[in-house]
Amino acid sequence: MLKIKMLLVYIFLSVNISTVIADDNVLTVWEDKGKSLAIVNQIAEFEKNNNCIVKIFEKDAEKQLDLIMTNNGQTPDVFILISDRLIDAYSNKIVREIDYSQEDRDLYETSALNALSVANKVYAAPRSIESLVIYYNKDLLEYPYETLEEYAEYSEKIKSKEKYGLLGNFQKFYYANSFINAYGGYTFGKYKNKNINIFDIGLNNEGTILGLKELKDFSQRTMPKEALSKKADSVIDLMFTKGKAAAVINGPIALKKYSKSGINFGIAPLPKLKNGKKLNGYYGVKGYAISSKSRKHQLAEKFIRFINSPENAQNRYFTNAELPPIKTLLEQSFISCDELANTIISQINEASQMPNVHKMRIVWKTMDESLEKILSISNPNYKTVLNEAVSKIKQCD
């Protein structure tokens, strides 16, 4: 409650003080929903050093670019850009290049910086890296299982008690992609220069079919119907926090929620499938970007350098459990000893970067629709459903 009051007081003061500061020195920043407290405490120093006011507005990170593109709401100076939407932002001229020297670039993990770059130009400062992990209930499982089959067998044993082994929102492509990748399916291929080839789509190949067959078999054996519905996210979270599910697959976003519930949980890497390969999904990068419409781009760039400094990124890590891809921080003992951080890092080493191309927008939508068909029909024709999906993806620009 005290933290909420501090935040409200800060925003109130910002609004009132800004009336005596020139508009050119009022910076508007969009932070992720529920995450602003981690940066509010640092802003006073930046305001003092730059004779400015920073106004913070919380908006869902996944919706920020769409809000800017559709002009719903005031355009910010700084906002959060997710790596798979970079090309949308770049091609629509929504983001401004950040003038990073080689010294600036060397601060970050190369893969994170590349995820937010086009033609070797950086368009967002890497803020956090994310991947899927296992959260398991230590009161139900002493140790997490190594294979998906073990979770399935455990689930069948405890089904009579109305409990489940492992749950995940598998009708969403973000989760199901872990099965696809493990069997050699892929979203887009790559040219020899490692650039993404949007004309090479592997979502209807044999590997994709094998991965989805194992996913469907696991779902039919172990998953309650409500966990494969449109309300799956909230249903799965509730089952886990109420002790009805021994384990769930989720990202770092769930950490606060599970911590507040009081459940005794641990974190582990994703399990192996029948082919001996681990579930292997995407990893994503969130970054601070500058709006091309901002008339205060120099101040905005100063702010990004300030708020994403190792010291302030460390504060975000402790406040929001977000893992910053800053080399010096990843080497610190408080991260190397952190269960979530270690698991995310190990997953990212095996995961593939979320493609930052236009077509990902239609990929998410089309594959979600295809998964709903596959998981709701008793004996789906995988090839037909997936051929239709790939055809739709190819037709859309």
Tab-separated table of C-alpha atoms in Angstrom:
chain	number	residue	atom	x	y	z
A	1	MET	CA	0.000	0.000	0.000
A	2	LEU	CA	2.864	2.385	0.831
A	3	LYS	CA	4.426	1.775	-2.582
A	4	ILE	CA	1.125	2.547	-4.329
A	5	LYS	CA	0.796	5.795	-2.382
A	6	MET	CA	4.364	6.773	-3.292
A	7	LEU	CA	3.606	6.140	-6.963
A	8	LEU	CA	0.405	8.210	-6.857
A	9	VAL	CA	2.199	11.066	-5.085
A	10	TYR	CA	4.982	10.942	-7.675
A	11	ILE	CA	2.555	11.101	-10.607
A	12	PHE	CA	0.612	13.932	-8.910
A	13	LEU	CA	3.793	15.958	-8.386
A	14	SER	CA	4.901	15.307	-11.960
A	15	VAL	CA	1.640	16.670	-13.356
A	16	ASN	CA	1.785	19.820	-11.196
A	17	ILE	CA	5.489	20.600	-11.520
A	18	SER	CA	5.294	20.180	-15.300
A	19	THR	CA	3.183	23.342	-15.474
A	20	VAL	CA	6.281	25.400	-14.640
A	21	ILE	CA	8.673	23.508	-16.899
A	22	ALA	CA	8.750	24.051	-20.654
A	23	ASP	CA	6.867	21.440	-22.662
A	24	ASP	CA	10.089	20.567	-24.507
A	25	ASN	CA	11.437	19.250	-21.219
A	26	VAL	CA	8.450	17.042	-20.361
A	27	LEU	CA	9.158	13.463	-21.372
A	28	THR	CA	6.335	10.931	-21.737
A	29	VAL	CA	7.288	7.305	-21.074
A	30	TRP	CA	5.133	4.202	-21.474
A	31	GLU	CA	6.178	1.445	-19.068
A	32	ASP	CA	4.793	-2.090	-18.940
A	33	LYS	CA	1.635	-2.718	-16.946
A	34	GLY	CA	2.404	-3.186	-13.248
A	35	LYS	CA	6.117	-2.473	-13.748
A	36	SER	CA	6.505	1.298	-13.289
A	37	LEU	CA	7.444	1.196	-9.605
A	38	ALA	CA	10.830	-0.242	-10.569
A	39	ILE	CA	11.804	2.925	-12.456
A	40	VAL	CA	9.882	5.639	-10.596
A	41	ASN	CA	12.360	5.709	-7.733
A	42	GLN	CA	15.247	6.463	-10.110
A	43	ILE	CA	13.587	9.215	-12.115
A	44	ALA	CA	14.106	12.111	-9.677
A	45	GLU	CA	17.857	11.995	-10.294
A	46	PHE	CA	17.348	12.137	-14.074
A	47	GLU	CA	14.888	15.033	-13.774
A	48	LYS	CA	17.277	17.008	-11.573
A	49	ASN	CA	20.262	16.483	-13.878
A	50	ASN	CA	18.313	17.354	-17.023
A	51	ASN	CA	15.882	20.004	-15.718
A	52	CYS	CA	12.890	18.022	-16.937
A	53	ILE	CA	9.833	16.092	-15.861
A	54	VAL	CA	9.281	12.437	-16.758
A	55	LYS	CA	5.661	11.307	-16.897
A	56	ILE	CA	5.137	7.562	-16.592
A	57	PHE	CA	2.068	5.794	-17.964
A	58	GLU	CA	1.493	2.060	-17.544
A	59	LYS	CA	0.291	0.167	-20.635
A	60	ASP	CA	0.438	-3.503	-21.578
A	61	ALA	CA	3.751	-3.955	-23.432
A	62	GLU	CA	2.126	-6.228	-26.007
A	63	LYS	CA	-0.367	-3.494	-26.958
A	64	GLN	CA	1.864	-0.424	-26.964
A	65	LEU	CA	2.911	-0.556	-30.617
A	66	ASP	CA	-0.668	-1.157	-31.777
A	67	LEU	CA	-1.856	1.833	-29.728
A	68	ILE	CA	0.743	4.012	-31.425
A	69	MET	CA	-0.025	2.641	-34.908
A	70	THR	CA	-3.766	3.207	-34.538
A	71	ASN	CA	-3.330	6.598	-32.847
A	72	ASN	CA	-5.400	5.469	-29.877
A	73	GLY	CA	-3.988	7.625	-27.152
A	74	GLN	CA	-1.174	10.136	-26.994
A	75	THR	CA	2.055	9.127	-28.699
A	76	PRO	CA	4.825	8.718	-26.104
A	77	ASP	CA	8.451	9.759	-26.393
A	78	VAL	CA	9.671	6.404	-25.063
A	79	PHE	CA	7.813	3.101	-25.197
A	80	ILE	CA	8.432	-0.641	-24.927
A	81	LEU	CA	9.027	-2.561	-28.137
A	82	ILE	CA	8.912	-6.376	-28.256
A	83	SER	CA	11.396	-7.985	-30.622
A	84	ASP	CA	8.877	-9.769	-32.858
A	85	ARG	CA	7.229	-6.404	-33.644
A	86	LEU	CA	10.447	-4.595	-34.548
A	87	ILE	CA	9.930	-4.813	-38.315
A	88	ASP	CA	6.372	-3.493	-37.979
A	89	ALA	CA	7.688	-0.499	-36.055
A	90	TYR	CA	10.633	0.001	-38.406
A	91	SER	CA	8.726	-0.259	-41.701
A	92	ASN	CA	5.971	2.031	-40.453
A	93	LYS	CA	8.627	4.563	-39.400
A	94	ILE	CA	7.461	4.533	-35.784
A	95	VAL	CA	10.868	4.104	-34.154
A	96	ARG	CA	13.998	6.200	-34.253
A	97	GLU	CA	17.483	4.718	-34.378
A	98	ILE	CA	19.415	4.850	-31.111
A	99	ASP	CA	22.904	6.185	-31.720
A	100	TYR	CA	24.932	3.416	-30.101
A	101	SER	CA	28.712	3.313	-30.326
A	102	GLN	CA	30.569	0.002	-30.244
A	103	GLU	CA	31.169	0.618	-26.541
A	104	ASP	CA	27.408	0.940	-26.001
A	105	ARG	CA	26.756	-2.249	-27.973
A	106	ASP	CA	29.342	-4.184	-25.976
A	107	LEU	CA	27.255	-3.700	-22.822
A	108	TYR	CA	24.621	-6.140	-24.094
A	109	GLU	CA	24.400	-9.790	-25.000
A	110	THR	CA	24.776	-9.966	-28.780
A	111	SER	CA	21.639	-12.038	-29.387
A	112	ALA	CA	19.473	-9.543	-27.464
A	113	LEU	CA	20.923	-6.571	-29.341
A	114	ASN	CA	20.483	-8.320	-32.703
A	115	ALA	CA	16.824	-9.001	-31.886
A	116	LEU	CA	16.235	-5.240	-31.701
A	117	SER	CA	18.384	-4.230	-34.690
A	118	VAL	CA	17.808	-3.803	-38.421
A	119	ALA	CA	20.739	-3.638	-40.847
A	120	ASN	CA	23.099	-3.337	-37.861
A	121	LYS	CA	21.249	-0.267	-36.573
A	122	VAL	CA	19.780	-0.443	-33.051
A	123	TYR	CA	16.151	0.624	-32.592
A	124	ALA	CA	15.580	-0.288	-28.940
A	125	ALA	CA	17.778	-0.720	-25.876
A	126	PRO	CA	17.480	-4.342	-24.648
A	127	ARG	CA	15.516	-4.189	-21.390
A	128	SER	CA	14.709	-7.824	-20.584
A	129	ILE	CA	14.891	-11.339	-22.019
A	130	GLU	CA	12.182	-13.950	-21.551
A	131	SER	CA	11.545	-17.637	-22.163
A	132	LEU	CA	9.176	-20.354	-21.001
A	133	VAL	CA	10.102	-22.366	-17.894
A	134	ILE	CA	8.541	-24.945	-15.568
A	135	TYR	CA	7.061	-23.803	-12.257
A	136	TYR	CA	6.485	-26.808	-9.975
A	137	ASN	CA	4.767	-27.215	-6.608
A	138	LYS	CA	7.370	-28.491	-4.146
A	139	ASP	CA	4.644	-29.801	-1.836
A	140	LEU	CA	3.470	-32.130	-4.624
A	141	LEU	CA	6.761	-32.825	-6.400
A	142	GLU	CA	10.041	-33.120	-4.529
A	143	TYR	CA	11.876	-32.708	-7.820
A	144	PRO	CA	10.650	-31.708	-11.287
A	145	TYR	CA	10.457	-34.533	-13.825
A	146	GLU	CA	12.922	-34.705	-16.695
A	147	THR	CA	10.463	-35.944	-19.334
A	148	LEU	CA	6.974	-35.042	-20.493
A	149	GLU	CA	5.991	-38.702	-20.268
A	150	GLU	CA	6.787	-38.739	-16.548
A	151	TYR	CA	4.471	-35.758	-16.052
A	152	ALA	CA	1.780	-37.603	-18.021
A	153	GLU	CA	2.133	-40.758	-15.914
A	154	TYR	CA	2.053	-38.722	-12.705
A	155	SER	CA	-1.047	-36.885	-13.905
A	156	GLU	CA	-2.855	-40.163	-14.571
A	157	LYS	CA	-2.011	-41.352	-11.035
A	158	ILE	CA	-3.476	-38.279	-9.326
A	159	LYS	CA	-6.426	-37.704	-11.664
A	160	SER	CA	-8.790	-39.427	-9.214
A	161	LYS	CA	-7.933	-36.673	-6.715
A	162	GLU	CA	-8.910	-34.045	-9.323
A	163	LYS	CA	-5.311	-32.949	-9.656
A	164	TYR	CA	-3.075	-32.664	-12.693
A	165	GLY	CA	0.605	-33.149	-13.471
A	166	LEU	CA	1.633	-30.448	-15.948
A	167	LEU	CA	-0.503	-27.737	-17.525
A	168	GLY	CA	0.237	-25.196	-20.244
A	169	ASN	CA	-1.788	-23.059	-22.623
A	170	PHE	CA	-0.941	-25.401	-25.495
A	171	GLN	CA	-3.601	-24.124	-27.859
A	172	LYS	CA	-1.473	-20.980	-28.179
A	173	PHE	CA	1.310	-21.128	-30.741
A	174	TYR	CA	3.787	-19.481	-28.359
A	175	TYR	CA	3.592	-22.610	-26.180
A	176	ALA	CA	2.983	-25.233	-28.881
A	177	ASN	CA	5.998	-23.995	-30.826
A	178	SER	CA	8.163	-25.687	-28.183
A	179	PHE	CA	6.909	-29.073	-29.431
A	180	ILE	CA	7.302	-28.094	-33.079
A	181	ASN	CA	10.906	-26.932	-32.718
A	182	ALA	CA	11.914	-30.038	-30.765
A	183	TYR	CA	10.923	-32.222	-33.711
A	184	GLY	CA	12.546	-30.126	-36.429
A	185	GLY	CA	9.606	-27.978	-37.417
A	186	TYR	CA	10.254	-24.271	-37.789
A	187	THR	CA	8.477	-21.022	-38.515
A	188	PHE	CA	10.851	-19.500	-41.079
A	189	GLY	CA	14.070	-20.732	-42.589
A	190	LYS	CA	17.172	-18.608	-43.076
A	191	TYR	CA	19.340	-17.564	-45.992
A	192	LYS	CA	23.059	-18.313	-45.977
A	193	ASN	CA	23.700	-14.837	-44.548
A	194	LYS	CA	21.442	-15.855	-41.602
A	195	ASN	CA	18.687	-13.381	-42.532
A	196	ILE	CA	15.140	-14.733	-42.132
A	197	ASN	CA	13.619	-16.247	-45.286
A	198	ILE	CA	9.889	-15.549	-45.092
A	199	PHE	CA	9.301	-17.712	-48.189
A	200	ASP	CA	10.581	-20.816	-46.403
A	201	ILE	CA	7.852	-21.786	-43.937
A	202	GLY	CA	8.268	-25.045	-42.015
A	203	LEU	CA	4.964	-25.149	-40.162
A	204	ASN	CA	3.564	-27.989	-42.262
A	205	ASN	CA	6.607	-30.257	-42.450
A	206	GLU	CA	6.937	-33.705	-40.904
A	207	GLY	CA	8.642	-32.366	-37.792
A	208	THR	CA	5.761	-29.990	-37.079
A	209	ILE	CA	3.262	-32.830	-37.476
A	210	LEU	CA	5.204	-35.136	-35.142
A	211	GLY	CA	5.534	-32.391	-32.528
A	212	LEU	CA	1.822	-31.583	-32.620
A	213	LYS	CA	0.899	-35.263	-32.444
A	214	GLU	CA	2.825	-35.601	-29.191
A	215	LEU	CA	1.243	-32.379	-27.938
A	216	LYS	CA	-2.255	-33.659	-28.735
A	217	ASP	CA	-1.580	-37.048	-27.146
A	218	PHE	CA	-0.340	-35.384	-23.959
A	219	SER	CA	-3.288	-32.967	-23.885
A	220	GLN	CA	-5.870	-35.708	-24.361
A	221	ARG	CA	-4.340	-37.850	-21.616
A	222	THR	CA	-3.764	-35.195	-18.987
A	223	MET	CA	-5.399	-31.821	-19.621
A	224	PRO	CA	-8.821	-30.741	-18.270
A	225	LYS	CA	-11.099	-29.193	-20.919
A	226	GLU	CA	-11.146	-25.814	-19.187
A	227	ALA	CA	-7.346	-25.625	-19.564
A	228	LEU	CA	-7.834	-25.786	-23.345
A	229	SER	CA	-10.383	-23.000	-23.498
A	230	LYS	CA	-10.142	-19.283	-24.223
A	231	LYS	CA	-9.796	-18.716	-20.477
A	232	ALA	CA	-6.866	-21.131	-20.252
A	233	ASP	CA	-4.348	-18.654	-18.838
A	234	SER	CA	-6.456	-17.714	-15.810
A	235	VAL	CA	-7.679	-21.307	-15.321
A	236	ILE	CA	-4.134	-22.696	-15.333
A	237	ASP	CA	-2.846	-20.023	-12.942
A	238	LEU	CA	-5.723	-20.694	-10.545
A	239	MET	CA	-5.197	-24.459	-10.628
A	240	PHE	CA	-1.513	-24.052	-9.877
A	241	THR	CA	-1.906	-21.531	-7.060
A	242	LYS	CA	-4.684	-23.623	-5.488
A	243	GLY	CA	-2.549	-26.779	-5.549
A	244	LYS	CA	-4.597	-28.516	-8.250
A	245	ALA	CA	-1.693	-28.692	-10.709
A	246	ALA	CA	1.750	-30.016	-9.794
A	247	ALA	CA	3.489	-27.967	-12.484
A	248	VAL	CA	2.814	-25.399	-15.200
A	249	ILE	CA	4.690	-23.990	-18.169
A	250	ASN	CA	4.822	-20.196	-18.076
A	251	GLY	CA	7.169	-17.230	-18.447
A	252	PRO	CA	8.754	-14.772	-15.971
A	253	ILE	CA	5.537	-12.741	-16.039
A	254	ALA	CA	3.974	-15.336	-13.708
A	255	LEU	CA	6.619	-15.086	-10.983
A	256	LYS	CA	5.025	-12.262	-8.980
A	257	LYS	CA	1.600	-13.835	-9.214
A	258	TYR	CA	2.815	-17.201	-7.948
A	259	SER	CA	4.962	-15.613	-5.239
A	260	LYS	CA	2.014	-13.623	-3.888
A	261	SER	CA	-0.155	-16.761	-3.765
A	262	GLY	CA	2.072	-18.252	-1.063
A	263	ILE	CA	2.551	-21.533	-2.927
A	264	ASN	CA	5.831	-23.349	-2.269
A	265	PHE	CA	7.237	-23.557	-5.792
A	266	GLY	CA	10.473	-24.157	-7.647
A	267	ILE	CA	11.600	-23.378	-11.202
A	268	ALA	CA	13.076	-25.811	-13.706
A	269	PRO	CA	13.901	-26.184	-17.426
A	270	LEU	CA	11.328	-27.582	-19.851
A	271	PRO	CA	11.131	-31.410	-20.051
A	272	LYS	CA	12.246	-33.795	-22.800
A	273	LEU	CA	9.881	-35.296	-25.360
A	274	LYS	CA	9.702	-38.883	-26.641
A	275	ASN	CA	12.446	-38.193	-29.204
A	276	GLY	CA	14.847	-37.225	-26.403
A	277	LYS	CA	14.809	-33.524	-27.316
A	278	LYS	CA	13.799	-30.832	-24.828
A	279	LEU	CA	10.788	-28.631	-25.442
A	280	ASN	CA	12.408	-25.749	-27.270
A	281	GLY	CA	10.440	-22.561	-27.889
A	282	TYR	CA	11.129	-18.936	-28.634
A	283	TYR	CA	12.909	-16.426	-26.498
A	284	GLY	CA	11.820	-12.813	-26.692
A	285	VAL	CA	13.444	-9.463	-25.969
A	286	LYS	CA	11.750	-6.300	-24.715
A	287	GLY	CA	13.438	-2.973	-25.293
A	288	TYR	CA	13.050	0.745	-24.658
A	289	ALA	CA	12.418	2.517	-27.979
A	290	ILE	CA	12.086	6.169	-29.048
A	291	SER	CA	9.036	7.256	-31.020
A	292	SER	CA	9.881	8.807	-34.390
A	293	LYS	CA	7.271	11.483	-33.630
A	294	SER	CA	9.037	12.603	-30.478
A	295	ARG	CA	10.361	16.166	-30.645
A	296	LYS	CA	12.584	15.352	-27.676
A	297	HIS	CA	14.587	12.485	-29.107
A	298	GLN	CA	17.875	13.663	-27.581
A	299	LEU	CA	16.317	13.824	-24.112
A	300	ALA	CA	14.599	10.482	-24.780
A	301	GLU	CA	17.916	8.863	-25.695
A	302	LYS	CA	19.510	10.262	-22.544
A	303	PHE	CA	16.659	8.790	-20.535
A	304	ILE	CA	17.036	5.354	-22.121
A	305	ARG	CA	20.766	5.308	-21.427
A	306	PHE	CA	20.031	6.332	-17.834
A	307	ILE	CA	17.157	3.978	-17.065
A	308	ASN	CA	18.858	1.043	-18.773
A	309	SER	CA	22.218	1.555	-17.073
A	310	PRO	CA	23.537	-1.528	-15.221
A	311	GLU	CA	22.629	0.049	-11.860
A	312	ASN	CA	19.028	0.836	-12.801
A	313	ALA	CA	18.590	-2.416	-14.705
A	314	GLN	CA	19.712	-4.223	-11.556
A	315	ASN	CA	17.009	-2.422	-9.604
A	316	ARG	CA	14.393	-3.561	-12.152
A	317	TYR	CA	15.656	-7.107	-11.774
A	318	PHE	CA	15.149	-7.066	-7.994
A	319	THR	CA	11.781	-5.296	-8.219
A	320	ASN	CA	10.164	-7.030	-11.195
A	321	ALA	CA	12.202	-10.239	-11.612
A	322	GLU	CA	13.023	-9.238	-15.194
A	323	LEU	CA	16.336	-10.506	-16.484
A	324	PRO	CA	18.382	-7.733	-18.160
A	325	PRO	CA	20.662	-8.882	-21.034
A	326	ILE	CA	23.537	-6.755	-19.744
A	327	LYS	CA	26.818	-8.686	-19.637
A	328	THR	CA	28.150	-7.308	-16.356
A	329	LEU	CA	24.875	-8.087	-14.546
A	330	LEU	CA	24.598	-11.620	-15.898
A	331	GLU	CA	28.024	-12.283	-14.379
A	332	GLN	CA	26.945	-11.178	-10.892
A	333	SER	CA	26.521	-13.771	-8.147
A	334	PHE	CA	22.982	-12.630	-7.304
A	335	ILE	CA	21.964	-13.673	-10.829
A	336	SER	CA	24.105	-16.798	-11.102
A	337	CYS	CA	22.522	-18.028	-7.845
A	338	ASP	CA	18.991	-17.108	-8.899
A	339	GLU	CA	16.841	-20.106	-9.857
A	340	LEU	CA	14.657	-18.228	-12.352
A	341	ALA	CA	17.558	-16.363	-13.976
A	342	ASN	CA	19.623	-19.535	-14.384
A	343	THR	CA	16.706	-21.417	-15.877
A	344	ILE	CA	15.883	-18.635	-18.324
A	345	ILE	CA	19.519	-18.423	-19.414
A	346	SER	CA	19.695	-22.204	-19.948
A	347	GLN	CA	16.438	-22.124	-21.930
A	348	ILE	CA	17.602	-19.224	-24.083
A	349	ASN	CA	20.755	-21.138	-24.952
A	350	GLU	CA	18.531	-23.810	-26.495
A	351	ALA	CA	15.652	-21.636	-27.733
A	352	SER	CA	15.345	-19.792	-31.028
A	353	GLN	CA	14.983	-16.039	-31.368
A	354	MET	CA	11.441	-14.895	-32.009
A	355	PRO	CA	11.395	-13.851	-35.704
A	356	ASN	CA	11.178	-10.062	-36.048
A	357	VAL	CA	9.374	-9.975	-39.400
A	358	HIS	CA	5.970	-8.688	-40.561
A	359	LYS	CA	4.507	-12.097	-41.112
A	360	MET	CA	4.715	-13.029	-37.434
A	361	ARG	CA	1.454	-11.145	-36.883
A	362	ILE	CA	-0.405	-13.508	-39.197
A	363	VAL	CA	1.598	-16.499	-37.912
A	364	TRP	CA	0.337	-15.991	-34.345
A	365	LYS	CA	-3.293	-15.639	-35.439
A	366	THR	CA	-3.299	-18.418	-38.033
A	367	MET	CA	-1.444	-20.984	-35.948
A	368	ASP	CA	-3.633	-20.288	-32.896
A	369	GLU	CA	-6.664	-21.064	-35.092
A	370	SER	CA	-5.017	-24.222	-36.421
A	371	LEU	CA	-4.119	-25.438	-32.937
A	372	GLU	CA	-7.691	-24.921	-31.772
A	373	LYS	CA	-8.866	-27.191	-34.613
A	374	ILE	CA	-6.231	-29.834	-33.952
A	375	LEU	CA	-6.870	-29.987	-30.204
A	376	SER	CA	-10.675	-29.950	-30.452
A	377	ILE	CA	-11.094	-32.669	-33.117
A	378	SER	CA	-10.723	-36.354	-32.233
A	379	ASN	CA	-8.727	-37.378	-35.322
A	380	PRO	CA	-7.562	-34.233	-37.112
A	381	ASN	CA	-5.954	-34.314	-40.543
A	382	TYR	CA	-2.744	-32.587	-39.494
A	383	LYS	CA	-1.429	-32.133	-43.016
A	384	THR	CA	-4.619	-30.515	-44.303
A	385	VAL	CA	-4.953	-28.135	-41.336
A	386	LEU	CA	-1.295	-27.108	-41.483
A	387	ASN	CA	-1.234	-26.744	-45.286
A	388	GLU	CA	-4.176	-24.356	-44.987
A	389	ALA	CA	-2.324	-22.404	-42.286
A	390	VAL	CA	0.854	-22.086	-44.339
A	391	SER	CA	-1.168	-21.035	-47.397
A	392	LYS	CA	-2.783	-18.213	-45.373
A	393	ILE	CA	0.571	-17.079	-44.022
A	394	LYS	CA	2.086	-16.971	-47.521
A	395	GLN	CA	-0.833	-14.958	-48.923
A	396	CYS	CA	-0.600	-12.216	-46.287
A	397	ASP	CA	1.940	-9.400	-46.603
